[in-house]
Amino acid sequence: MDNRTMANALRILSMDGVQKANSGHPGAPMGMADMAQVVWRKAMRHNPKNPQWANRDRFVLSNGHGSMLLYSLLHLTGYDLPLEELKQFRQLHSKTAGHPEYKLTPGIETTTGPLGQGLANAVGMATAEKILASQFNREGFPIVDHYTYTFMGDGCMMEGISHEAASLAGTWKLGKLVAFYDDNGISIDGEVEQWFTDDTAKRFEAYGWHVVRAIDGHDAQAVEAAIKQAKAVTDKPTLIVCKTTIGFGSPNKSGKEDCHGAPLGAEEVALSRKQLGWQYDEPFFVPNDIYAAWDCTASGADYEQEWNGLFAAYAKKYPTEAAEFTRRLAGEIPAGWEEKFDAFIAQWQQEGIKVASRKASQMVLDQLGPDFPELLGGSADLAPSNLTKWKGSKAFTAEDANGNYLHYGVREFGMSAIMNGMALHGGFLPYGGTFLIFMEYARNAVRMASLMGLHVVYVYTHDSIGLGEDGPTHQPVEQPAMLRITPNLESWRPADAVETAVAWKRAIKRTDGPVALMLSRQNLAPQARSAGQVQAIGNGGYVLWESGKHPQVILIGTGSEVSLAMEAAQRLAADGTSVRVVSMPCCEVFEKQPAEYRESVLPADVTKRVAVEAAIADYWYKYVGLDGKIVGMHSFGESAPAEQLYKLFGITADAVYEAAVSLL
Ligand SMILES: Cc1ncc(C[n+]2csc(CCOP(=O)(O)OP(=O)(O)O)c2C)c(N)n1
Ligand SMILES: [Mg+2]
């Protein structure tokens, strides 16, 4: 079967899918079909019958609007994606969502759509491959040895994150990363020469990439030769620049922005069939001989079987490593760890250490680190401030991949999207630090981690005006609320070292989504707790202290402000008021508790409530009600020593006390 006919099957399914849905993007799939045919049939080692096979090559469609191309590829090569699903493109509960979604469709390696992030995910996957190989491969046993392929368009190239990710990929010499640039000169507004005139080849060469220039993206042989060249260069990632025509095959719309994001229309679909030399008028019809030529299940089974043989021999020779590899890929927690860590927490409670929660986090890492070789840390150039390095941290470099710490440089968005790629690859638990305020730069990657349910941990330090002198540009105000309202994200703002340890415990144990730790720059006084209260921290919110069983007023605090609530509570108690202090390190986890538990902490009939947090006040109305009071921020901060700022903004024990008194 000739290459063009094979690629045309992708074009037909893609344009028919978009036409039937009356929605979607036919241009990119039709333009990239020739490239995709070569990559998926000739270059990639994948097993359609086992999309989870550990050593499969990874593929990321960074220009996710071309989703119909990916669905057509999965369907034709033999993944569990029947034709019926292609006919249900973009419909409710189908497996063919508007943009590719991780976990929804077998064979989709990551959710893409926000342009540029797919490239960063691919960089993360290739990085994970390189590190995992350095940890587990032994002489004659390359059990981790695969490529990562990605397609990207003009949009991905224009996005700033492509700079962050490509820059790191070059520095880290990711020789098994092969990126294809769909250089079609078109984006939504028209011909990109009006807003995108970079010399992309030169740009990537400057990053230290190997660039294969100006390939005809419709010439399968040229694409195949370019992939050979890419694989021959082992110390640089490769960019293959493919000149293509958007909507290739459509006589009236190819080469124009019209076919970027709208169905071709019934008439043009028919004309495209003719132009492509496709003899079958029936929509979605692919003849058996073309199906047979596309089928990758036999080759896929062979690839996996070969690897299974290799792994079995490895397991015989290196049983400990093989068991550890299996554990790591399954994301299982080391046996006996939890008991050990609980004892550590109990000891901290007894000792009552007074440190900043960022420092406590580092001390926790010192404790956890030796038991968790999967921890892959890093920071966006703030290691000494985020305290993300622990005693066993060793830098990953291009020359020595056997490290567990990544210096991401000042690239918060790149870091976060790369962490997603590493989590998606498997074998690692990535954590990365920056100042809480600069998670804003990374925001959409955090959202994508939440959407995909990825196990990654954010170490966000300098969590309030409490950071002081750096001023309002550095003082987060609205960020805690924003993190809390992000679906499937858990954000913790611990009040002292013990709560920090519990937050980390949850961050380690949670597997279905990310955890953000909001940590203080300044020291936090230890709080007294019974063993039962230490246990209750894990519920996200709990009664920290009370003067009597039936509170007249409840004070709710988080992080550094819990001590203010405690001080105010002592004074209220001295006045004879029955008062309760609730520490609420993680609202999202508290929300997940049974109703009886939540009622036991915040009884509905106690409506006199005060919340205190050095962050935007509004979030707390859901806990204090419209009749409650909130001691918090209503503006940006200021540059001054922290104590002065707390006074200036009225976030004090006095203010909490007075707010409570005003309710009584
Ligand atoms: C971050 C982000 N911004 C904007 C969009 C909306 N968008 C989708 S495709 C596209 C243009 C992409 O151009 P290109 O990658 O060249 O795709 P082509 O038209 O060649 O298929 C835009 C702006 C998006 N998906 N993600
Ligand atoms: Mg384009």
XYZ file of C-alpha atoms and ligand atoms in Angstrom:
691
model
C 0.000 0.000 0.000
C 1.498 3.366 -0.939
C 2.222 6.021 1.663
C -0.199 8.565 0.250
C -3.186 6.221 0.273
C -2.370 5.278 3.844
C -2.218 8.931 4.852
C -5.411 9.657 2.967
C -7.270 7.259 5.249
C -6.345 9.626 8.102
C -7.540 12.598 6.063
C -10.852 10.978 5.212
C -11.642 9.946 8.783
C -10.595 13.346 10.110
C -12.629 15.451 7.689
C -15.618 13.123 8.037
C -15.405 13.274 11.837
C -15.373 17.058 11.822
C -18.109 17.200 9.196
C -20.410 14.893 11.172
C -19.808 16.784 14.410
C -20.238 20.015 12.479
C -17.424 21.249 14.680
C -13.678 20.842 14.884
C -10.415 21.331 13.032
C -9.902 19.471 9.755
C -6.941 21.501 8.461
C -4.187 20.318 10.796
C -5.007 16.578 10.525
C -5.111 16.792 6.729
C -1.849 18.720 6.688
C -0.003 16.428 9.097
C -1.385 13.101 7.835
C 1.705 12.223 5.785
C 4.051 12.910 8.704
C 1.809 11.041 11.104
C 1.613 8.004 8.865
C 5.399 7.637 8.888
C 5.778 8.255 12.611
C 3.018 5.923 13.733
C 3.648 3.085 11.317
C 7.374 3.199 10.728
C 9.092 4.944 13.609
C 7.085 4.458 16.767
C 7.336 1.321 18.860
C 3.937 1.033 20.449
C 1.509 -1.731 21.203
C -2.117 -0.785 20.472
C -3.336 -3.684 22.598
C -1.427 -2.435 25.634
C -1.279 1.350 25.716
C 0.331 1.108 29.178
C 3.372 -0.889 28.093
C 6.221 0.656 30.080
C 8.780 1.019 27.319
C 6.493 2.293 24.562
C 7.494 5.332 22.577
C 5.480 8.339 23.665
C 3.553 10.586 21.298
C 2.231 14.045 22.151
C 0.011 16.067 19.848
C 0.953 19.492 21.168
C -1.332 21.171 18.652
C -4.266 19.408 20.281
C -6.872 20.999 18.025
C -5.771 18.363 15.507
C -7.401 15.756 17.750
C -9.180 13.993 14.888
C -5.758 13.034 13.517
C -4.918 11.317 16.785
C -8.273 9.531 16.971
C -7.859 8.345 13.384
C -4.361 7.068 14.167
C -5.510 5.228 17.277
C -8.418 3.705 15.438
C -6.472 2.579 12.385
C -3.444 1.187 14.221
C -5.647 -0.985 16.429
C -6.297 0.745 19.742
C -9.601 0.224 21.485
C -11.302 3.079 19.686
C -14.001 1.741 17.377
C -15.285 3.600 14.349
C -18.485 4.335 16.296
C -16.437 6.577 18.577
C -15.007 8.496 15.623
C -18.560 9.109 14.491
C -19.296 10.532 17.939
C -16.515 13.118 17.754
C -17.102 15.962 20.243
C -20.354 14.441 21.553
C -21.221 13.999 25.214
C -19.539 10.975 26.849
C -17.794 9.866 23.683
C -14.131 8.876 23.796
C -13.383 11.455 21.137
C -13.505 14.751 22.983
C -12.893 18.069 21.269
C -9.273 18.000 22.342
C -7.357 14.848 23.323
C -7.991 13.950 26.954
C -5.726 11.806 29.076
C -7.438 8.772 30.669
C -10.549 9.234 28.517
C -9.177 7.600 25.376
C -6.804 4.617 25.297
C -3.460 5.657 23.866
C -3.735 9.371 24.665
C -0.592 10.209 26.640
C -1.585 13.686 27.792
C -4.365 16.226 27.526
C -3.496 18.915 25.002
C -5.230 21.961 23.623
C -3.618 24.868 25.454
C -0.926 25.406 22.826
C 2.731 24.912 23.685
C 2.230 22.822 26.797
C 2.320 19.563 24.863
C 5.916 20.278 23.913
C 6.743 20.863 27.580
C 4.970 17.609 28.501
C 7.060 15.828 25.890
C 10.210 17.383 27.338
C 9.120 16.061 30.735
C 8.562 12.589 29.318
C 11.945 12.546 27.607
C 13.593 13.790 30.794
C 11.882 11.085 32.821
C 13.081 8.493 30.304
C 16.644 9.718 30.583
C 16.669 9.724 34.392
C 14.836 6.417 34.747
C 17.264 4.812 32.278
C 20.203 6.053 34.320
C 18.681 4.572 37.459
C 17.627 1.169 36.178
C 19.463 0.197 33.005
C 22.357 -2.220 33.425
C 25.013 -3.381 30.977
C 23.190 -5.306 28.263
C 19.764 -4.495 29.779
C 18.346 -1.274 28.339
C 14.953 -1.781 29.969
C 14.211 1.948 29.728
C 14.917 2.923 26.149
C 12.272 4.755 24.194
C 11.699 7.886 22.128
C 9.292 10.723 22.698
C 7.691 12.225 19.599
C 5.702 15.396 19.445
C 3.872 17.372 16.764
C 3.566 21.100 17.144
C 2.219 23.897 14.995
C 2.801 27.606 14.606
C 0.695 28.225 17.686
C 2.925 26.072 19.887
C 5.974 27.831 18.482
C 4.555 31.276 19.195
C 3.666 30.442 22.800
C 6.298 31.534 25.322
C 6.344 28.156 27.010
C 7.934 26.664 23.889
C 10.968 28.768 24.712
C 11.182 27.561 28.306
C 10.725 23.911 27.376
C 12.947 23.892 24.303
C 15.677 25.742 26.132
C 15.768 23.103 28.871
C 15.559 20.244 26.358
C 18.656 21.603 24.630
C 20.540 22.154 27.872
C 19.627 18.689 29.087
C 20.641 17.133 25.744
C 17.482 15.084 25.366
C 18.669 13.010 22.444
C 15.555 10.860 22.314
C 13.129 13.728 21.884
C 11.959 14.171 18.296
C 9.710 17.167 17.620
C 7.954 17.863 14.342
C 7.071 21.409 13.428
C 3.997 21.577 11.199
C 5.247 24.613 9.318
C 2.158 25.479 7.308
C 2.346 29.244 7.554
C -1.251 29.495 8.751
C -2.901 30.133 12.094
C -6.412 31.270 12.914
C -6.079 34.854 11.789
C -4.485 33.937 8.478
C -0.943 33.893 7.096
C 1.428 33.942 10.034
C 4.073 36.016 8.244
C 2.152 39.028 9.522
C 2.726 38.102 13.194
C 5.311 35.337 13.265
C 8.560 35.897 11.416
C 11.032 34.077 13.674
C 13.625 31.901 12.052
C 12.465 28.860 13.983
C 15.270 26.613 12.758
C 17.902 29.093 13.907
C 16.076 29.589 17.159
C 16.152 25.890 17.991
C 19.757 25.571 16.881
C 20.553 28.328 19.331
C 18.968 26.218 22.088
C 21.348 23.407 21.213
C 18.902 21.342 19.183
C 19.658 19.325 16.097
C 17.443 20.790 13.384
C 16.456 19.057 10.184
C 15.421 21.948 7.978
C 12.646 22.408 5.471
C 11.529 18.870 4.835
C 8.558 18.417 2.522
C 6.050 17.255 5.090
C 4.045 15.517 2.394
C 6.979 13.389 1.252
C 6.911 10.257 3.368
C 10.399 9.226 2.346
C 11.833 12.592 3.304
C 10.099 12.384 6.684
C 11.419 8.896 7.247
C 14.944 9.964 6.361
C 14.663 12.915 8.746
C 13.683 10.580 11.589
C 16.765 8.471 10.829
C 18.896 11.588 11.070
C 17.205 12.497 14.330
C 17.993 9.121 15.851
C 21.594 9.302 14.683
C 22.140 12.402 16.820
C 22.038 11.101 20.374
C 23.190 14.135 22.341
C 20.652 16.665 21.096
C 16.887 16.793 20.756
C 15.804 17.067 17.134
C 13.380 19.452 15.494
C 12.162 18.345 12.086
C 10.751 21.322 10.243
C 8.068 20.035 7.914
C 6.693 22.354 5.262
C 3.062 21.379 4.882
C -0.181 22.634 3.417
C -3.009 23.033 5.891
C -6.068 21.102 4.707
C -4.008 19.164 2.145
C -6.408 17.566 -0.323
C -9.160 20.132 -0.109
C -9.231 21.831 -3.528
C -10.754 25.125 -2.383
C -9.709 25.412 1.255
C -6.207 23.963 1.507
C -3.527 26.505 2.321
C -6.109 28.827 3.850
C -7.178 29.594 7.395
C -10.792 28.686 6.495
C -10.037 25.009 7.087
C -8.300 25.562 10.430
C -11.304 25.348 12.686
C -14.464 24.744 10.701
C -15.919 21.757 8.845
C -15.106 21.738 5.143
C -18.784 21.455 4.225
C -20.443 18.528 2.455
C -19.582 19.752 -1.016
C -15.913 20.381 -0.246
C -15.666 17.011 1.511
C -16.847 15.362 -1.718
C -14.415 17.413 -3.798
C -11.576 16.515 -1.416
C -12.339 12.825 -1.816
C -11.984 13.310 -5.559
C -8.789 15.335 -5.299
C -7.223 12.756 -2.990
C -8.175 9.954 -5.344
C -10.256 8.324 -2.636
C -12.768 6.073 -4.376
C -15.264 5.585 -1.589
C -18.083 8.039 -1.092
C -19.482 6.568 2.077
C -18.407 8.624 5.089
C -15.993 6.917 7.498
C -15.510 4.004 5.131
C -12.028 2.497 4.963
C -11.552 -0.668 2.881
C -10.139 -3.776 4.474
C -6.832 -3.749 2.642
C -6.085 -0.263 3.979
C -7.127 -1.325 7.478
C -4.841 -4.324 7.198
C -1.896 -2.190 6.147
C -2.511 0.168 9.076
C -2.825 -2.556 11.687
C 0.049 -2.257 14.174
C -1.165 -4.890 16.622
C 1.167 -7.661 15.431
C 4.270 -5.484 15.378
C 3.169 -3.982 18.691
C 2.826 -7.382 20.313
C 6.294 -8.271 19.008
C 7.857 -5.124 20.447
C 6.340 -5.742 23.825
C 7.158 -9.439 23.844
C 10.763 -8.687 23.041
C 10.881 -6.243 25.916
C 9.133 -8.686 28.246
C 11.898 -11.173 27.493
C 14.525 -8.562 28.235
C 12.816 -7.592 31.481
C 12.467 -11.221 32.587
C 16.209 -11.739 32.102
C 16.857 -8.468 33.946
C 14.634 -9.589 36.802
C 16.597 -12.802 37.077
C 19.915 -11.031 37.252
C 18.743 -7.964 39.191
C 15.703 -9.033 41.207
C 15.816 -6.091 43.624
C 16.023 -3.526 40.840
C 13.263 -5.252 38.887
C 10.931 -5.250 41.893
C 11.731 -1.609 42.549
C 11.135 -0.726 38.881
C 7.741 -2.408 39.037
C 6.875 -0.592 42.266
C 7.951 2.740 40.844
C 5.941 2.380 37.665
C 2.878 1.309 39.643
C 3.276 4.382 41.852
C 3.122 2.326 45.042
C 4.290 3.655 48.391
C 7.260 1.818 49.968
C 6.154 -0.756 52.549
C 6.216 0.319 56.185
C 6.718 3.961 55.369
C 3.533 5.365 56.869
C 4.076 3.989 60.375
C 7.588 5.374 60.359
C 6.424 8.776 59.228
C 3.597 8.907 61.778
C 6.155 8.276 64.506
C 8.215 11.152 63.128
C 5.170 13.448 63.232
C 4.378 12.406 66.807
C 7.933 13.194 67.804
C 7.722 16.651 66.228
C 4.484 17.292 68.093
C 6.219 16.404 71.333
C 9.300 18.505 70.612
C 7.292 21.542 69.515
C 9.741 23.003 67.041
C 9.395 26.599 65.939
C 10.436 27.009 62.290
C 9.055 28.519 59.107
C 6.812 26.046 57.328
C 9.152 26.188 54.304
C 11.926 25.024 56.635
C 9.693 22.327 58.095
C 9.015 21.188 54.539
C 12.717 20.782 53.910
C 13.124 18.871 57.178
C 10.280 16.614 56.081
C 12.064 16.016 52.788
C 15.181 15.007 54.707
C 13.021 12.483 56.503
C 11.124 11.223 53.445
C 13.820 11.441 50.845
C 15.798 8.287 51.560
C 12.622 6.178 51.324
C 11.406 7.801 48.098
C 13.855 7.555 45.218
C 10.901 8.515 42.993
C 10.932 12.033 44.420
C 12.148 14.255 41.609
C 12.576 17.715 43.049
C 13.338 21.096 41.680
C 12.703 24.775 41.800
C 12.487 27.642 39.366
C 15.777 29.130 40.548
C 14.669 29.589 44.142
C 16.174 26.554 45.837
C 17.661 28.511 48.764
C 14.299 30.237 49.370
C 11.908 27.371 48.609
C 14.162 24.963 50.539
C 13.379 22.266 48.022
C 16.822 20.701 48.226
C 17.311 18.119 50.936
C 20.423 16.303 52.144
C 20.175 13.628 49.462
C 19.450 15.974 46.565
C 21.718 15.486 43.588
C 21.500 17.646 40.500
C 20.412 16.094 37.228
C 22.622 17.312 34.407
C 23.006 16.551 30.717
C 26.144 14.571 31.452
C 25.001 12.895 34.667
C 21.351 11.962 34.431
C 21.457 9.980 37.657
C 20.166 12.837 39.778
C 16.967 13.591 41.664
C 16.928 17.365 41.504
C 16.260 19.605 38.518
C 17.444 23.161 38.278
C 14.654 24.514 36.097
C 16.036 28.022 35.992
C 13.558 30.896 36.037
C 10.863 29.015 34.143
C 7.797 28.440 36.339
C 5.412 27.510 33.530
C 7.969 25.298 31.821
C 8.789 23.621 35.115
C 5.165 22.873 35.912
C 4.320 21.504 32.461
C 7.532 19.452 32.468
C 6.543 18.060 35.880
C 3.254 17.011 34.271
C 5.180 15.195 31.561
C 7.310 13.386 34.115
C 4.255 12.345 36.117
C 2.580 11.157 32.915
C 5.633 9.148 31.973
C 5.585 7.256 35.243
C 8.251 6.212 37.701
C 8.488 9.588 39.431
C 6.795 11.837 41.945
C 7.781 15.327 40.803
C 7.785 18.277 43.184
C 8.741 21.800 42.241
C 9.069 25.085 44.035
C 8.615 28.774 43.433
C 7.220 31.718 45.353
C 3.464 31.328 45.753
C 2.957 34.523 43.732
C 4.777 33.110 40.711
C 2.544 30.094 40.414
C 0.581 32.654 38.405
C 3.125 32.230 35.632
C 2.554 28.478 35.799
C -1.161 28.686 36.302
C -2.389 26.733 33.294
C 0.006 23.842 33.858
C -1.330 23.577 37.420
C -4.816 23.543 35.981
C -3.835 20.823 33.513
C -2.344 18.707 36.312
C -5.638 19.070 38.177
C -7.680 18.259 35.075
C -5.593 15.178 34.323
C -5.436 14.089 37.967
C -1.657 13.987 38.035
C 0.355 13.239 41.127
C 2.641 16.240 41.426
C 3.490 18.455 44.393
C 3.990 22.211 44.395
C 6.160 23.791 47.046
C 4.926 27.378 47.116
C 6.768 29.423 49.709
C 6.552 33.061 50.815
C 2.841 32.597 51.122
C 1.544 36.036 52.222
C 2.348 39.627 53.170
C 4.362 37.827 55.834
C 7.239 37.794 53.354
C 7.573 41.513 54.035
C 10.063 43.748 52.281
C 9.838 42.385 48.720
C 6.519 44.155 48.529
C 3.241 43.796 46.649
C 4.772 42.324 43.492
C 5.857 39.354 45.568
C 3.060 39.138 48.106
C 0.313 36.703 47.137
C -3.182 37.892 47.997
C -5.705 36.204 45.710
C -3.626 33.058 45.047
C -4.774 30.902 47.990
C -8.415 31.409 46.979
C -7.619 30.702 43.350
C -5.861 27.465 44.213
C -8.767 26.417 46.421
C -11.368 26.958 43.720
C -9.425 24.959 41.127
C -11.231 21.619 40.786
C -9.280 18.555 41.890
C -6.408 20.552 43.360
C -5.689 20.301 47.101
C -3.924 23.266 48.604
C -2.524 23.211 52.133
C -1.540 26.174 54.253
C -0.095 24.603 57.397
C 0.034 26.427 60.735
C 3.235 24.914 62.054
C 5.805 22.172 61.492
C 3.455 19.339 62.435
C 0.746 20.482 60.035
C 3.434 20.795 57.356
C 4.441 17.186 57.890
C 0.811 16.057 57.627
C 0.391 18.102 54.443
C 3.413 16.365 52.950
C 2.045 13.012 54.017
C -1.114 13.754 52.077
C 0.977 15.010 49.144
C 2.799 11.678 49.058
C -0.295 9.549 49.498
C -2.664 11.337 47.156
C -2.511 9.713 43.724
C -5.436 11.232 41.848
C -4.409 14.848 41.670
C -1.893 17.510 42.578
C -1.193 18.986 45.998
C -0.010 22.556 46.541
C 1.784 23.483 49.748
C 1.566 27.145 50.724
C 4.441 27.729 53.087
C 5.605 30.646 55.166
C 8.838 32.523 54.963
C 8.594 33.481 58.641
C 8.842 31.238 61.691
C 5.623 29.722 63.026
C 5.051 28.859 66.668
C 4.219 25.213 67.374
C 0.641 24.478 68.487
C -0.223 22.053 71.294
C -2.250 19.007 70.235
C -3.368 15.676 71.564
C -2.608 12.549 69.542
C -6.214 12.631 68.341
C -5.800 16.194 67.122
C -2.599 15.303 65.274
C -4.603 12.575 63.588
C -7.397 15.038 62.773
C -5.091 17.400 60.842
C -5.420 14.969 57.976
C -9.133 15.839 57.775
C -8.177 19.231 56.410
C -9.874 21.142 59.254
C -10.195 20.306 62.946
C -10.776 21.753 66.386
C -7.418 22.965 67.596
C -8.549 24.461 70.893
C -11.714 25.321 72.778
C -12.583 26.807 76.104
C -15.823 24.856 76.441
C -17.913 22.248 74.671
C -20.571 24.625 73.386
C -18.856 27.510 71.656
C -20.583 30.861 71.375
C -18.121 31.850 68.712
C -15.777 29.996 66.349
C -12.498 31.396 65.091
C -11.172 29.837 61.880
C -7.586 30.330 60.793
C -4.956 28.964 58.471
C -1.173 29.000 58.362
C 0.588 31.861 60.082
C -2.733 33.336 61.260
C -3.719 30.354 63.397
C -1.555 31.796 66.173
C -3.524 35.065 65.953
C -6.775 33.145 66.343
C -5.303 31.328 69.334
C -4.246 34.566 71.003
C -7.659 36.132 70.454
C -9.344 32.979 71.756
C -7.388 33.065 75.023
C -8.580 36.612 75.600
C -12.164 35.768 74.768
C -11.994 32.799 77.130
C -10.584 35.041 79.849
C -13.644 37.263 79.320
C -15.799 34.210 80.002
C -16.771 33.582 76.375
C -16.991 30.005 75.196
C -14.771 29.967 72.110
C -13.437 27.416 69.662
C -10.455 27.658 67.310
C -10.592 25.687 64.093
C -7.393 25.223 62.159
C -8.204 24.749 58.468
C -4.995 23.844 56.643
C -6.824 22.374 53.642
C -10.399 23.410 52.851
C -10.634 20.986 49.910
C -9.840 17.981 52.094
C -12.193 19.250 54.802
C -14.946 19.410 52.178
C -14.378 15.746 51.410
C -15.111 14.687 55.012
C -18.479 13.196 55.965
C -21.183 15.711 56.873
C -21.178 14.570 60.532
C -17.504 15.321 60.860
C -17.853 18.768 59.296
C -20.813 19.458 61.579
C -18.746 18.398 64.594
C -16.080 20.944 63.696
C -18.350 23.738 62.478
C -21.794 23.171 64.063
C -24.446 24.801 61.925
C -26.099 26.421 64.937
C -22.977 28.346 65.844
C -23.329 31.201 63.410
C -21.015 33.621 65.143
C -17.814 33.002 63.277
C -14.627 34.856 62.464
C -12.074 33.764 59.857
C -8.543 35.076 59.762
C -6.111 34.713 56.915
C -3.537 37.075 55.403
C -5.059 36.617 51.970
C -8.107 37.847 50.065
C -11.004 37.788 52.506
C -13.883 36.792 50.222
C -13.163 33.080 50.074
C -14.081 32.703 53.739
C -17.701 33.795 53.478
C -18.571 30.185 52.688
C -17.454 29.281 56.205
C -18.468 32.334 58.226
C -21.669 33.204 56.352
C -22.830 36.712 55.547
C -23.191 37.492 59.239
C -19.661 36.407 60.028
C -16.528 38.490 60.071
C -13.323 38.075 58.134
C -9.972 39.461 59.101
C -8.062 39.375 55.835
C -6.759 41.292 52.843
C -8.826 43.531 50.586
C -6.015 44.992 48.504
C -2.494 44.321 47.349
C 0.240 44.455 49.976
C 3.029 46.933 50.579
C 6.784 46.870 50.880
C 7.781 46.937 54.549
C 8.867 44.628 57.339
C 6.240 41.970 57.909
C 5.194 43.014 61.438
C 4.374 46.500 60.192
C 2.310 45.073 57.347
C 0.207 42.894 59.625
C -0.549 46.040 61.660
C -1.164 48.187 58.583
C -3.666 45.721 57.134
C -5.249 45.022 60.493
C -4.477 41.336 60.561
C -3.849 41.069 64.278
C -5.041 39.170 67.328
C -6.708 42.421 68.462
C -8.689 42.604 65.242
C -9.799 38.989 65.572
C -10.777 39.576 69.203
C -12.739 42.698 68.330
C -14.476 41.033 65.411
C -15.586 38.230 67.711
C -16.766 40.643 70.408
C -18.784 42.568 67.823
C -20.701 39.372 67.042
C -21.490 38.448 70.643
C -2.861 28.790 24.764
C -3.818 28.805 23.630
N -4.173 29.965 23.064
C -5.059 29.999 22.074
C -5.634 28.859 21.620
C -6.690 28.905 20.519
N -6.112 28.383 19.270
C -6.325 27.108 18.883
S -5.513 26.722 17.480
C -4.900 28.284 17.336
C -4.017 28.655 16.190
C -2.928 27.693 16.050
O -2.224 27.840 14.875
P -1.417 26.598 14.374
O -0.765 25.931 15.480
O -0.546 27.091 13.271
O -2.536 25.629 13.847
P -3.013 25.398 12.354
O -3.917 26.531 12.007
O -1.810 25.364 11.498
O -3.740 24.109 12.449
C -5.317 29.066 18.403
C -4.962 30.498 18.551
C -5.249 27.655 22.229
N -5.756 26.491 21.886
N -4.319 27.650 23.210
Mg -0.154 26.637 11.407
